[in-house]
Every structure is written in C-alpha cells, then in structure tokens.
PDB file of C-alpha atoms in Angstrom:
ATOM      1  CA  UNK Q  41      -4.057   2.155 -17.191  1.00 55.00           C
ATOM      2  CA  UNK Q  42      -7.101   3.745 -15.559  1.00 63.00           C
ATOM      3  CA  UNK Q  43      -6.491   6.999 -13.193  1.00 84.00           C
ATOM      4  CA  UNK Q  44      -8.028   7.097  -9.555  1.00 92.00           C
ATOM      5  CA  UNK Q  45      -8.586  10.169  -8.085  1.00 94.00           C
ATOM      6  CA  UNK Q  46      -8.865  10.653  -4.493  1.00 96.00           C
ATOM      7  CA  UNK Q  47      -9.906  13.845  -2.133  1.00 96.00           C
ATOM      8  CA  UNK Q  48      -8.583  14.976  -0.290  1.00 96.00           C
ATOM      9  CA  UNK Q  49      -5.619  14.265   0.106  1.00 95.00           C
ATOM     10  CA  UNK Q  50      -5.346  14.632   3.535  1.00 96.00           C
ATOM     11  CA  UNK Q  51      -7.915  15.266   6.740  1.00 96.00           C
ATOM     12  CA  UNK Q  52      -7.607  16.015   9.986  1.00 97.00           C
ATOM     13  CA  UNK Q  53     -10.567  15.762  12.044  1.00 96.00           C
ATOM     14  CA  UNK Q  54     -11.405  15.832  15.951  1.00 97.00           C
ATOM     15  CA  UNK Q  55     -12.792  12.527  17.594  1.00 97.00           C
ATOM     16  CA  UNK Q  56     -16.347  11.740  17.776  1.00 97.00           C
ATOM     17  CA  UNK Q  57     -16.613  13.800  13.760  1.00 97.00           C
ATOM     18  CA  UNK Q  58     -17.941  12.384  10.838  1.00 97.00           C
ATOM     19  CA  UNK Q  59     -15.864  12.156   7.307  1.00 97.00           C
ATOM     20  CA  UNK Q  60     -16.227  11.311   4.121  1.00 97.00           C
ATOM     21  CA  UNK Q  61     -13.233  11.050   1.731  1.00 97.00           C
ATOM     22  CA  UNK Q  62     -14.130   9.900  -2.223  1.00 97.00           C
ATOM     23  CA  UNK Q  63     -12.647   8.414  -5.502  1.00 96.00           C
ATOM     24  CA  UNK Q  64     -12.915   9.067  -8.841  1.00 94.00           C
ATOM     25  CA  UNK Q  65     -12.760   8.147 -12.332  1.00 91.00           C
ATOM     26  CA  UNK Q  66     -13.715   8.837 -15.712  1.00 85.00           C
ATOM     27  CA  UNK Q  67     -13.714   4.915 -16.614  1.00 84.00           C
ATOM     28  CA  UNK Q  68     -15.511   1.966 -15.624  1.00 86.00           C
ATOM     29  CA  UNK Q  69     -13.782  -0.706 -13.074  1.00 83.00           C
ATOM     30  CA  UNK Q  70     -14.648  -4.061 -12.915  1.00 80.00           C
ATOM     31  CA  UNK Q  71     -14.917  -3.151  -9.191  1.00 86.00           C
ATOM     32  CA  UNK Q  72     -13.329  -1.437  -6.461  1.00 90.00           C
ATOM     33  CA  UNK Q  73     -11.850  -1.755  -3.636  1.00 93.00           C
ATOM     34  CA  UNK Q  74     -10.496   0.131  -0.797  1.00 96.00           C
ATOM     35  CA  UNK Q  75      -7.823  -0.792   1.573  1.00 96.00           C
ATOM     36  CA  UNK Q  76      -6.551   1.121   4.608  1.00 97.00           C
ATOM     37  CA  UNK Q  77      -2.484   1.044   4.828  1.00 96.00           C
ATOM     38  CA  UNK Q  78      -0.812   1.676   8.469  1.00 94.00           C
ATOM     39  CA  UNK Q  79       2.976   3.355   8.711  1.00 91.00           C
ATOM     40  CA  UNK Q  80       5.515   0.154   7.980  1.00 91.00           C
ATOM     41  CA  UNK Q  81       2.755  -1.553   6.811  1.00 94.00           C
ATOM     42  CA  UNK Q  82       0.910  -3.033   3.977  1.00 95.00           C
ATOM     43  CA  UNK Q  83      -2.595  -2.291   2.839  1.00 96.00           C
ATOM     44  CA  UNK Q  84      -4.902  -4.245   3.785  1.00 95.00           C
ATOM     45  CA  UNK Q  85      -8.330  -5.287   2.067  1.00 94.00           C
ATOM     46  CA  UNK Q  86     -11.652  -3.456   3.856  1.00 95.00           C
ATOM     47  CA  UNK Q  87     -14.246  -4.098   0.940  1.00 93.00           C
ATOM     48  CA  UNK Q  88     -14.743  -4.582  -2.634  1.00 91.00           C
ATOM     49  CA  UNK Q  89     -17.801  -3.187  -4.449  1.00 91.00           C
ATOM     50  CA  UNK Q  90     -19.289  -4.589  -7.633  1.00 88.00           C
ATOM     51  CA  UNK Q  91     -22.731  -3.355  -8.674  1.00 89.00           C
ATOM     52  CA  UNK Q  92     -22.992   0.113  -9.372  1.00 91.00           C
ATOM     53  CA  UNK Q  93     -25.232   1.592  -6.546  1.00 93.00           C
ATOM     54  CA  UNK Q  94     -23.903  -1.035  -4.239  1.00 93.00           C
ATOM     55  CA  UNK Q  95     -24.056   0.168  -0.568  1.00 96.00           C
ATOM     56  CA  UNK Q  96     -21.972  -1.869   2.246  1.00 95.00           C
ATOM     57  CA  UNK Q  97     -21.156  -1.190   5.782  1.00 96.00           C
ATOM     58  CA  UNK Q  98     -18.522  -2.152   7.888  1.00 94.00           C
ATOM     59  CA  UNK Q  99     -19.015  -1.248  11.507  1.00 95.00           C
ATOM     60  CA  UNK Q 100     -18.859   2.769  11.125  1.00 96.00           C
ATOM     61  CA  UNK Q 101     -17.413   2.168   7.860  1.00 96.00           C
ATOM     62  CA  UNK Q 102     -19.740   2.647   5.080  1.00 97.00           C
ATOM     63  CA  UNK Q 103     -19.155   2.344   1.294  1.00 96.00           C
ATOM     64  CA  UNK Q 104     -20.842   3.357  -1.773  1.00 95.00           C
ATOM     65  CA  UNK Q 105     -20.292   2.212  -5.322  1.00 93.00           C
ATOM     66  CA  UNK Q 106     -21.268   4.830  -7.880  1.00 92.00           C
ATOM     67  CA  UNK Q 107     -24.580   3.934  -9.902  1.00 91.00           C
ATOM     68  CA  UNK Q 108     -21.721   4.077 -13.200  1.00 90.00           C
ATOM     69  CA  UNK Q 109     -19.256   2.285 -11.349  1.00 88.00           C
ATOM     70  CA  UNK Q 110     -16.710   5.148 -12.217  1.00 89.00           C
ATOM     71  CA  UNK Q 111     -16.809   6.195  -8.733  1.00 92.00           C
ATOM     72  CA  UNK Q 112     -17.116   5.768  -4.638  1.00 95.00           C
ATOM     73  CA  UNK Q 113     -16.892   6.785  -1.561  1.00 96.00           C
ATOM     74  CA  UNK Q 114     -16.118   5.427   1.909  1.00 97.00           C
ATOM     75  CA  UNK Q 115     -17.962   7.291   4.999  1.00 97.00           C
ATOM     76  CA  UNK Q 116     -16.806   7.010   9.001  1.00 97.00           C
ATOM     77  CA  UNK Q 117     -19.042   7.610  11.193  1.00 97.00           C
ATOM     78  CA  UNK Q 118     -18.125   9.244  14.779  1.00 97.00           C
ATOM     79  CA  UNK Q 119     -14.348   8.398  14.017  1.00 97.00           C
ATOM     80  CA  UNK Q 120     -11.857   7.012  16.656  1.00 97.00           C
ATOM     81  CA  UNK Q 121      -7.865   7.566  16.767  1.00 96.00           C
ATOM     82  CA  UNK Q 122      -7.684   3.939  15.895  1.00 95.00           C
ATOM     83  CA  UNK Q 123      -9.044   5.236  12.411  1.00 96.00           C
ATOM     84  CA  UNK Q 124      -5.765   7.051  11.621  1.00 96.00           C
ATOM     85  CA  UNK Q 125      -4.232   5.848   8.664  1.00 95.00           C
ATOM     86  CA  UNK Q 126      -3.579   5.844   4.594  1.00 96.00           C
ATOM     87  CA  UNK Q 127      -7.224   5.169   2.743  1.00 97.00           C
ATOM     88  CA  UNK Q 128      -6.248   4.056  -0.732  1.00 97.00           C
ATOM     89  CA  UNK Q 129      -9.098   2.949  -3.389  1.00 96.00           C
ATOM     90  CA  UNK Q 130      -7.930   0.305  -6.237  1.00 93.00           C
ATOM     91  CA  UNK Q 131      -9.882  -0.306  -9.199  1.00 89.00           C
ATOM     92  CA  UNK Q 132      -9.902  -3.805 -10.736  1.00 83.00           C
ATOM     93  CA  UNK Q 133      -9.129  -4.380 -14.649  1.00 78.00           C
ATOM     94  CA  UNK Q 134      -8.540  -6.553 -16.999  1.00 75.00           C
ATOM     95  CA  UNK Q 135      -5.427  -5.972 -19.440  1.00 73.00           C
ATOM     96  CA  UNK Q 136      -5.059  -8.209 -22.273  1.00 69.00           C
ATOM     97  CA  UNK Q 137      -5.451 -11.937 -21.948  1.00 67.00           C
ATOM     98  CA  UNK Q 138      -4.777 -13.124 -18.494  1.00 62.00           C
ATOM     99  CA  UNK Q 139      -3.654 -10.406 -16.803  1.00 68.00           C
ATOM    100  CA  UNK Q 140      -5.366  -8.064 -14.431  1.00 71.00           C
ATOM    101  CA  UNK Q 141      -3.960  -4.863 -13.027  1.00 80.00           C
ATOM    102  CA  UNK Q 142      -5.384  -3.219  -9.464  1.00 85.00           C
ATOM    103  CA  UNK Q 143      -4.983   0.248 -10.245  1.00 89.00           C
ATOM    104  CA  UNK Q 144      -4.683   2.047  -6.822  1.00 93.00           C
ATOM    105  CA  UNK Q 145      -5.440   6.161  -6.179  1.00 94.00           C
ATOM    106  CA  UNK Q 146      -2.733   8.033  -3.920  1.00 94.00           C
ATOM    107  CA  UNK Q 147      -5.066   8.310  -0.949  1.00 96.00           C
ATOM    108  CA  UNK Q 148      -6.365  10.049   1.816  1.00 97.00           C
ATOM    109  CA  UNK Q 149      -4.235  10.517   5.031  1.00 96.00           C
ATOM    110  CA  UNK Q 150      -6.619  10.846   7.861  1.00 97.00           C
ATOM    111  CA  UNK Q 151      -5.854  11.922  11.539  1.00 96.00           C
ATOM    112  CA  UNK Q 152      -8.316  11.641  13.998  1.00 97.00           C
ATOM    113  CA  UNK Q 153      -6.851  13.610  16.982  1.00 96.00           C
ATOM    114  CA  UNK Q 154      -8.434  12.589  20.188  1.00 95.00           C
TER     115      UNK Q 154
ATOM    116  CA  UNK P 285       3.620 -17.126   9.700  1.00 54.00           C
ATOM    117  CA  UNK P 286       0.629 -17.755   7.415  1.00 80.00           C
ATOM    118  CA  UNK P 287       1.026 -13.855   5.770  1.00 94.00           C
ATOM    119  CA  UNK P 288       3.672 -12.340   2.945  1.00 97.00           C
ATOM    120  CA  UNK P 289       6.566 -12.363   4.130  1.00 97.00           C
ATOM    121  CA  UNK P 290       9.106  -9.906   2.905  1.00 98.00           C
ATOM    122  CA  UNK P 291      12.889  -9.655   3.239  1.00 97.00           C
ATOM    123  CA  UNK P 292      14.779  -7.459   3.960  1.00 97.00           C
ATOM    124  CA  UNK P 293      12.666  -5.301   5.680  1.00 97.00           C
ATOM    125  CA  UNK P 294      15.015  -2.139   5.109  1.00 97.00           C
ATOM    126  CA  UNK P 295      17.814  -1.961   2.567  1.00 97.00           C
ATOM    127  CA  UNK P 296      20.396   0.874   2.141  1.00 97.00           C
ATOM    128  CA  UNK P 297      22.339   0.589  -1.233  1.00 97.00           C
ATOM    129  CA  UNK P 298      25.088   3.130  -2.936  1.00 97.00           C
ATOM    130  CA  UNK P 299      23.920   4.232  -5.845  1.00 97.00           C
ATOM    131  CA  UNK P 300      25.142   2.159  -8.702  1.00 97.00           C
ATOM    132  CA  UNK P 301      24.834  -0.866  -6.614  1.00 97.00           C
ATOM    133  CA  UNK P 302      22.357  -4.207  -7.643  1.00 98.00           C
ATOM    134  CA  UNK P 303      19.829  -4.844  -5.164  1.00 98.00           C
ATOM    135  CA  UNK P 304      17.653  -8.102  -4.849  1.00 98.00           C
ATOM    136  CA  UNK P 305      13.998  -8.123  -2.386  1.00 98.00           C
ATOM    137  CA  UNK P 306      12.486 -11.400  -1.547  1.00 98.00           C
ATOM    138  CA  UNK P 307       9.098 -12.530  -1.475  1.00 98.00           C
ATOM    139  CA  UNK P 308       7.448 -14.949   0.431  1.00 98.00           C
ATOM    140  CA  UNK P 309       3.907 -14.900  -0.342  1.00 97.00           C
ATOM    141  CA  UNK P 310       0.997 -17.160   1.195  1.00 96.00           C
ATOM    142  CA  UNK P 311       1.273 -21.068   0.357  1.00 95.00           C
ATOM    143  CA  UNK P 312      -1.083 -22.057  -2.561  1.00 92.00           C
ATOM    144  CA  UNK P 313      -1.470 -18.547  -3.919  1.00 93.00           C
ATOM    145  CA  UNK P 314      -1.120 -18.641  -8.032  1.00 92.00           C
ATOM    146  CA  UNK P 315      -1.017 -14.551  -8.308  1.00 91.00           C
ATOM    147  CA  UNK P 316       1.853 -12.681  -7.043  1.00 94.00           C
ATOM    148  CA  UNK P 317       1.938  -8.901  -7.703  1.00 94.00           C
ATOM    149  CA  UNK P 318       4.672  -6.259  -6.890  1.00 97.00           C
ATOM    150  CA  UNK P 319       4.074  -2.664  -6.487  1.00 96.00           C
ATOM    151  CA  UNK P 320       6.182   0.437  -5.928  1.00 97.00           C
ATOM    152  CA  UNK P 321       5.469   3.064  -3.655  1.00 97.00           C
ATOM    153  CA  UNK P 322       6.803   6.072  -3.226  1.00 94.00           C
ATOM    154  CA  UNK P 323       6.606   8.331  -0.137  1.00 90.00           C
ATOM    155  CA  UNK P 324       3.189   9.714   0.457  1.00 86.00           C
ATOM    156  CA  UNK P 325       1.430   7.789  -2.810  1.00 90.00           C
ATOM    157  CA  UNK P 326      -0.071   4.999  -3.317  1.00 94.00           C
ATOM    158  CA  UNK P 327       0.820   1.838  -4.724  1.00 95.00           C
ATOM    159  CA  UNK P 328       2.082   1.641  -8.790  1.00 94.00           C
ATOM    160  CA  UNK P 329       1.827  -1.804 -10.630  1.00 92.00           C
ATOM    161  CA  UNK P 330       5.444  -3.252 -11.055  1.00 95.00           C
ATOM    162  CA  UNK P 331       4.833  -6.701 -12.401  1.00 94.00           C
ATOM    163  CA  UNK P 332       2.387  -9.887 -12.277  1.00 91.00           C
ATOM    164  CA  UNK P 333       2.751 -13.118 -11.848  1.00 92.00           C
ATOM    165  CA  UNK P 334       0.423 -16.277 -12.474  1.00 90.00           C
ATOM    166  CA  UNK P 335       2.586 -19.237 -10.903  1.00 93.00           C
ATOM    167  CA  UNK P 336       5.909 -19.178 -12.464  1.00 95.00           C
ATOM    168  CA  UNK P 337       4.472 -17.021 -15.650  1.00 93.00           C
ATOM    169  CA  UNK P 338       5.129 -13.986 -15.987  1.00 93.00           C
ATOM    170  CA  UNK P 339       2.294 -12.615 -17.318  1.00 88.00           C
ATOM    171  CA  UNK P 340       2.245  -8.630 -17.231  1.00 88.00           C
ATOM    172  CA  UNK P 341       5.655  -6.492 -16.661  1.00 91.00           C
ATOM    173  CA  UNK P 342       4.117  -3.402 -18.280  1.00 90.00           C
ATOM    174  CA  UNK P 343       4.881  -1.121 -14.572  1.00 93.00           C
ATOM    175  CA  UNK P 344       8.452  -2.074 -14.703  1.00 96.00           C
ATOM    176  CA  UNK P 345      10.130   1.532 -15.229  1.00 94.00           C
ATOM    177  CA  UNK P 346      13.220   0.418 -17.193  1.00 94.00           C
ATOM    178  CA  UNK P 347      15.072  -2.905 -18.412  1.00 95.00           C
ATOM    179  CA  UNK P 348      17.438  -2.468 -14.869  1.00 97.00           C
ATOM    180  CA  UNK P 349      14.214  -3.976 -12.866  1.00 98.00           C
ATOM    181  CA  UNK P 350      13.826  -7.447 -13.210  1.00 97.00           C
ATOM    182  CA  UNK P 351      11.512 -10.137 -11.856  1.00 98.00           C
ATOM    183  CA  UNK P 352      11.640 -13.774 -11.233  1.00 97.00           C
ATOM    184  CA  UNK P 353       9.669 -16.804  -9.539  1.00 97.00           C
ATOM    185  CA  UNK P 354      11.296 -19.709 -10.853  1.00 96.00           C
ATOM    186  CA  UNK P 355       8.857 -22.456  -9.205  1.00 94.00           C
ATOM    187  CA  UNK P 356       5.574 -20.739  -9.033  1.00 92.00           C
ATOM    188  CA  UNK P 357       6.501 -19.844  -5.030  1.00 95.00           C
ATOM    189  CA  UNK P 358       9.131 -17.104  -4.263  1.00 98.00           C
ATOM    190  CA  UNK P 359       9.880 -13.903  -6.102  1.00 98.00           C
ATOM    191  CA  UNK P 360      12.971 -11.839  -6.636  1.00 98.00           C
ATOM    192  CA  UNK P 361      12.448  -8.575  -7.673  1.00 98.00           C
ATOM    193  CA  UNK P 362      16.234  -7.276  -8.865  1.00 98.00           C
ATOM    194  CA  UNK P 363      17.013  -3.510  -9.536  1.00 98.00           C
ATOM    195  CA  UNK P 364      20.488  -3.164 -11.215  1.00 98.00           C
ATOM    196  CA  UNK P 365      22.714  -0.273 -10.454  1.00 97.00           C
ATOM    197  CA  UNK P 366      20.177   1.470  -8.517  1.00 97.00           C
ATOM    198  CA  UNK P 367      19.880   5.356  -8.275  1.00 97.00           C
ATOM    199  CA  UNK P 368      18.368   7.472  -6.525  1.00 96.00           C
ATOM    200  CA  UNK P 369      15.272   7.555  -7.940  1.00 95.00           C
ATOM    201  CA  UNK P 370      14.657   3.691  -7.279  1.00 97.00           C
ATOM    202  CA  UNK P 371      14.207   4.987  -3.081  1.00 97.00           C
ATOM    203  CA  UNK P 372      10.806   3.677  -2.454  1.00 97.00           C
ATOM    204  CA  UNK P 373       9.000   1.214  -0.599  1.00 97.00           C
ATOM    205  CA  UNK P 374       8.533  -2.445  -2.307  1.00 98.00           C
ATOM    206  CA  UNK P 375       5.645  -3.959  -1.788  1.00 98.00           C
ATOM    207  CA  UNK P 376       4.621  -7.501  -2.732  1.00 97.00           C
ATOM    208  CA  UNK P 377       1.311  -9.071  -2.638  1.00 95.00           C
ATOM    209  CA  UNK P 378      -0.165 -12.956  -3.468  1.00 94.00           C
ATOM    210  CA  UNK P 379      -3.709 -13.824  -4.370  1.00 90.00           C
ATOM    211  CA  UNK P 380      -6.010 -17.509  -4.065  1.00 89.00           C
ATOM    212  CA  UNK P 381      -6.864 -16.804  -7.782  1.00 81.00           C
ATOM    213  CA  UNK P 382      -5.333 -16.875 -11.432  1.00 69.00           C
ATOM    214  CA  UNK P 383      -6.075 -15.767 -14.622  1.00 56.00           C
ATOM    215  CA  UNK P 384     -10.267 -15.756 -13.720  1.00 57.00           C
ATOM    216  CA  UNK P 385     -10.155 -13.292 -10.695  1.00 59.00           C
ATOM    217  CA  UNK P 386     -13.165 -13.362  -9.223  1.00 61.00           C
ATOM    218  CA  UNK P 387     -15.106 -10.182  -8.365  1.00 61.00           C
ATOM    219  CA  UNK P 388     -14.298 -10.568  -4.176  1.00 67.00           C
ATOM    220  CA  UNK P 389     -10.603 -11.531  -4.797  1.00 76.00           C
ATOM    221  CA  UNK P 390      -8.853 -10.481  -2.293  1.00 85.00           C
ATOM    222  CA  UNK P 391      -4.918  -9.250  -2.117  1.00 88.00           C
ATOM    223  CA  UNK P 392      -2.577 -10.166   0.798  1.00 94.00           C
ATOM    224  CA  UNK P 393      -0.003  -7.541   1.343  1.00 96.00           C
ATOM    225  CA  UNK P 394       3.507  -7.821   2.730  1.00 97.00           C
ATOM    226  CA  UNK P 395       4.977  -5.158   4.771  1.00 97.00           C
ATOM    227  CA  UNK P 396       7.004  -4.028   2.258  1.00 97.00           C
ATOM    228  CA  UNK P 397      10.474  -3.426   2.066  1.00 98.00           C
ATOM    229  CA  UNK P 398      12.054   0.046   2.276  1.00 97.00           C
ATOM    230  CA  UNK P 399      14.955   1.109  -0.236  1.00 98.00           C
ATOM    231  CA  UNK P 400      17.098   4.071   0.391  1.00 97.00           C
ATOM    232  CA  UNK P 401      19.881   4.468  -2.458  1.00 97.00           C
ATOM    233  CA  UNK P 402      22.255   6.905  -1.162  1.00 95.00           C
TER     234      UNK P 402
END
C-alpha cells in the first residue's frame, strides 16, 4: 500500500485568508482524490484528478494534480467558516486482479474562525 | 433514503464482547468498501467487496474481524471479542462500479458508526 502524506496537519486561519494545504507521495496513483469529512460524518467526494498537471476549480476550491502524478494540492481562496472541516486526499490503485484500494492521507483539520 | 445507511450509529461494547455493524449501501452499487478510522486520522482500508465476492481483505487487522454480504446488498462487518484497541469509527462506503473502476468513480460514504470498547 502506497503512503499519503498530508501538511499540515492542522490550520487555523482568520476569515476572508487564503490556504493551501498539500499531499504527497513518492509513488504514482492512478488518480486522486480529495474529500472533505464533517464531525459525525462521512467524507464526501470534492474532485478526482487524473492527468498529471491537471488543474480544476470548484468555486474557491482549486486543485492541482502534480505533473508526476505523485502529488497535489487543494487551494481556498478567501475562506468562509462553512470551510471548517477534515481535508483528506485518497489515491486510487490497483492491487492484484480485481481489486482496487483508495489509499487515504490523515488530513488537514482546518478552522476558519470568523 | 437514497445514501449509506449505517447502523448502529454508536455502539458501546465490554471488552471481550462480539460486535456486529450493518451496512446499507446505495441500491445497484456492485463495490462496497469498509474503512477504519481512528480518532484524528484518516480512513484505513478494512475490506472490499465486488457484489457478494469478497475480493480484497488485506486491511483486516486480525482473524477476529470478519466480513460478509451474502446477496451482493448488505454487509456485516463482525469484530469478535473486541478490545480496546478496536475503539474507532466504522465507516462503510458503496460504489456504481466493479472490478473496471473508472478514473471519476466516485465513493458514497455512510456516517459511520462509532465503537467505544470499554
């Protein structure tokens, strides 16, 4: 199994601030996504990423797929409270015949204090 | 609902006691994953299912965690004579896909449920 590494670990930021919070690793995923996970919740999906160098935005969101595909990053623009939450990146792949794992990092806690 | 549904959505258990978490996950979905997570990390592969196959049990962490889903639907996951170590939250998740996940697949998560052995 492939290793994700995220940073940081956590951030607290003011309102209004811009952030960027990244994941690594030293192997090559079919593609990645990230999720964002609430308290009592699950994660849920934001974006995957395929081609390395792929760029996509999602409101303020935006995401960047490494040109090697070993790495990415998500950046928030002018963040809101409603940002708060668990940022988790999951790398897609295959093990063995039939069988693929998703391969999640331990995340980034963010707080966006208003 | 047309999410996963998971039950129960907290469990307390004495520490030697079995313990068995249901899935529901989203009609028509052939992939079924459940993942451990422990408090402040993220998720760890448990198990994989493909309908009612089994196909990948490589996360389990020892031969007291077992997983079912008889008729390609539900899943059990079972954790005999839990300890202490087994607190965590269980998460389950479903998928449209099978064995040729395509490149936007897309996991629906349940809200997990939350195991406290005492």
């Amino acid at each position: 199994t492939q290793l994700l590494e995220q940073s940081p670990q956590f951030l607290s930021i003011q309102e209004g601030e811009n952030l960027t919070v990244y994941c690594n690793s030293s192997s090559v995923f079919s593609s990645l996504q990230w999720y964002r996970q609430e308290p009592g919740e699950g994660p849920v999906l934001l974006v995957t990423v395929v081609t390395g160098g792929e760029v996509k935005k999602l409101k303020r969101l935006t995401f960047q797929f490494g040109d090697a595909r070993k790495d990415s990053s998500l950046h928030i623009t002018a963040a809101q409270p409603g940002d708060t939450g668990l940022y988790l990146c999951a790398g897609l792949e295959k093990v063995g015949a039939g069988s693929y794992q998703l391969t999640f990092g331990k995340g980034t806690k963010l707080s966006v204090i208003p | 609902g047309a999410g996963v549904s998971q039950s129960p959505r907290y469990k307390v258990a004495k520490r030697g006691q079995d313990v068995a978490l249901r899935c529901d996950p989203i009609s028509g979905h052939v992939s079924l994953f459940w993942y451990q997570q422990a408090l402040g990390q993220g998720p760890e592969f448990l198990t994989y299912f493909q309908n009612e196959a089994q196909l990948d049990k490589s996360g389990l962490p020892s031969d007291r965690f077992f997983a079912e889903r008889p008729e390609g639907s539900v899943s059990t996951l079972k954790i005999q004579r839990t300890q202490q170590e087994d607190s965590a939250v269980y998460l389950c998740a479903s998928s449209l896909g099978g064995i040729r996940w395509a490149t936007n697949e897309k996991l629906f998560f349940g809200s997990g449920t939350q195991l406290s052995v005492l």
